PDB file of C-alpha atoms in Angstrom:
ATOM      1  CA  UNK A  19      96.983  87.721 109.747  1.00 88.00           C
ATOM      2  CA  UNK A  20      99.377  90.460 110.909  1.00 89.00           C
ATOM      3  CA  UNK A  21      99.447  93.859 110.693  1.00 90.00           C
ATOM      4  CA  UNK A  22     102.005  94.325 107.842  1.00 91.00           C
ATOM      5  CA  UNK A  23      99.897  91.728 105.801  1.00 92.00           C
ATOM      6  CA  UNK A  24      96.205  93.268 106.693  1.00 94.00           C
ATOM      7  CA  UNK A  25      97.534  96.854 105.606  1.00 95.00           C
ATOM      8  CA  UNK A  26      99.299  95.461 102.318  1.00 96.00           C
ATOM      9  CA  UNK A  27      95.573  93.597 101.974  1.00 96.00           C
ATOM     10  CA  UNK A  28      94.196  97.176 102.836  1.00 97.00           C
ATOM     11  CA  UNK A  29      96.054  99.171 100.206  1.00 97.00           C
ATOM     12  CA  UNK A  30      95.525  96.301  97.412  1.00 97.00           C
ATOM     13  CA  UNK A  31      91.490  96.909  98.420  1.00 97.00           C
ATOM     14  CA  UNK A  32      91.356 101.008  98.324  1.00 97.00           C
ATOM     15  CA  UNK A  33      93.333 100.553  94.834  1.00 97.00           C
ATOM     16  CA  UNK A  34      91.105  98.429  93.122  1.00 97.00           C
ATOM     17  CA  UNK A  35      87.825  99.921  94.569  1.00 96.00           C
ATOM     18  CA  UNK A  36      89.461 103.469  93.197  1.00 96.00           C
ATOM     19  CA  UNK A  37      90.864 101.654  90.104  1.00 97.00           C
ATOM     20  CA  UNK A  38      94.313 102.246  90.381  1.00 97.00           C
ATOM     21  CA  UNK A  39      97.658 100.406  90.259  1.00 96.00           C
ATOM     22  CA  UNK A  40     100.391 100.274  92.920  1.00 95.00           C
ATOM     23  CA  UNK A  41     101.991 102.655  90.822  1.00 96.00           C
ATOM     24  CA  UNK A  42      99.280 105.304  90.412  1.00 97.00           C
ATOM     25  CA  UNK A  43      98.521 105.341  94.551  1.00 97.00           C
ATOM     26  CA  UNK A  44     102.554 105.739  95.018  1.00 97.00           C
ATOM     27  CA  UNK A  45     102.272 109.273  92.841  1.00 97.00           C
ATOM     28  CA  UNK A  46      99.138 110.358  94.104  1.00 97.00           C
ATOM     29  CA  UNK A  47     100.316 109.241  97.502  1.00 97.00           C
ATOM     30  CA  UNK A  48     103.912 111.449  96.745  1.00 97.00           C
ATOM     31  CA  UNK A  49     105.922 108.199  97.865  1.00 96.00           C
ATOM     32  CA  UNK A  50     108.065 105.979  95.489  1.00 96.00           C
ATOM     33  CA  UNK A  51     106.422 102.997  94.111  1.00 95.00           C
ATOM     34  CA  UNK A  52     109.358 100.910  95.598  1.00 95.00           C
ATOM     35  CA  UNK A  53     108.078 101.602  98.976  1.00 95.00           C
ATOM     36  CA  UNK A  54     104.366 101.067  98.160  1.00 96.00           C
ATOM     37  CA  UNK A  55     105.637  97.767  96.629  1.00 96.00           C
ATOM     38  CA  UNK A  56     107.395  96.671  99.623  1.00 96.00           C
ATOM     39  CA  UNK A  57     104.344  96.998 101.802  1.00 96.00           C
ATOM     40  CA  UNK A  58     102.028  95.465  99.458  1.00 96.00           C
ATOM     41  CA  UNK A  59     104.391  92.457  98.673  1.00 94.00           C
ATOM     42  CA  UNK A  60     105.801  92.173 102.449  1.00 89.00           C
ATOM     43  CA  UNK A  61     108.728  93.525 102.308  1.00 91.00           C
ATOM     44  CA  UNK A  62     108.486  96.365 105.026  1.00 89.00           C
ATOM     45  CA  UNK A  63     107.386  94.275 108.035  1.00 83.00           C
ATOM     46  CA  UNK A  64     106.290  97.307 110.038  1.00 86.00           C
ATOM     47  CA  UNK A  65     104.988 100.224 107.677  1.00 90.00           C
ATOM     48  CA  UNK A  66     105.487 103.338 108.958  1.00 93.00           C
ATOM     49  CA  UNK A  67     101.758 105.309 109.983  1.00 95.00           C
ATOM     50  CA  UNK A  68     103.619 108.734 107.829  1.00 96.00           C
ATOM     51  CA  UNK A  69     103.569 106.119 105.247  1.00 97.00           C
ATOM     52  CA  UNK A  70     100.019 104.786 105.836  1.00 97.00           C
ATOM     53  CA  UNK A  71      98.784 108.814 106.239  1.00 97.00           C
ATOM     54  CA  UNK A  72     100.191 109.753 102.947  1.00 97.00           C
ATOM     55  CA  UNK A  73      98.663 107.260 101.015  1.00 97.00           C
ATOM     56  CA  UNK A  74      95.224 108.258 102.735  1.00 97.00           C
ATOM     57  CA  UNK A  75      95.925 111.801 101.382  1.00 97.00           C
ATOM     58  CA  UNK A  76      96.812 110.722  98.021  1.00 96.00           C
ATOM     59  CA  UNK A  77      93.110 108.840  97.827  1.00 96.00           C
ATOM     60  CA  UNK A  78      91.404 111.460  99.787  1.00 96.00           C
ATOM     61  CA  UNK A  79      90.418 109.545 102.599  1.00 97.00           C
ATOM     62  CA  UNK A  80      90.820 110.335 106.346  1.00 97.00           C
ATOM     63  CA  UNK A  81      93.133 107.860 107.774  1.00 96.00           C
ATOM     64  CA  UNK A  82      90.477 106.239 110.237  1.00 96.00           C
ATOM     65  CA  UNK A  83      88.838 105.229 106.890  1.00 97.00           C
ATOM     66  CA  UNK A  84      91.865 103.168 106.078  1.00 97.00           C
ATOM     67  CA  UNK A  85      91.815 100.994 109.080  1.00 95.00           C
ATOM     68  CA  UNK A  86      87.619 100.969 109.444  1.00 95.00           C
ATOM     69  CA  UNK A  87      87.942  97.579 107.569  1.00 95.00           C
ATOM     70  CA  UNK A  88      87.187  94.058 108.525  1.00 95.00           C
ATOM     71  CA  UNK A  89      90.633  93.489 107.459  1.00 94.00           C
ATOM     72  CA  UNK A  90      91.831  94.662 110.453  1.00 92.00           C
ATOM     73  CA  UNK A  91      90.113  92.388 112.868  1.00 91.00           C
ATOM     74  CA  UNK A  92      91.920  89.215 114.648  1.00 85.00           C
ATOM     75  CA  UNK A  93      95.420  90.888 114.129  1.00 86.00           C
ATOM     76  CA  UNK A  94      98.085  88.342 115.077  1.00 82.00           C
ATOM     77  CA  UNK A  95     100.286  90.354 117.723  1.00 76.00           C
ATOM     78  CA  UNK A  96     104.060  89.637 117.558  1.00 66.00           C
ATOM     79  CA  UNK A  97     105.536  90.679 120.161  1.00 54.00           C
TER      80      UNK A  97
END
């Protein structure tokens, strides 16, 4: 797994365990729901860490929270 893929796997978790949709976490998050949809579907390849930080805000959690996930482990590096 890479890192676009483990964050879009990320987001999809923190929405259902706060049972909300895509669409929900982009207003709460104050981003468009375009954007949230291209990192959850793989669109953006490389999110951007403002992106990531705003979407912690908009769930109320601190943004080591968001990558203190198993998800996160054995990231494929492209380089």
């Amino acid at each position: 797994m890479n890192i676009s893929e483990a964050t879009a796997k990320r987001i999809i978790e923190l929405c259902n365990d706060k049972h909300i949709s895509i669409n929900k976490l982009a207003s709460l998050s104050g981003i468009t729901q375009s954007t949230v949809n291209s990192i959850v579907n793989g669109g953006s390849k490389n999110p951007q860490l403002k992106t990531i930080l705003k979407i912690c805000y908009g769930i109320e959690i601190p943004l080591y929270e968001f990558f203190k996930s198993p998800v996160f482990q054995n990231i494929d590096i492209d380089i």
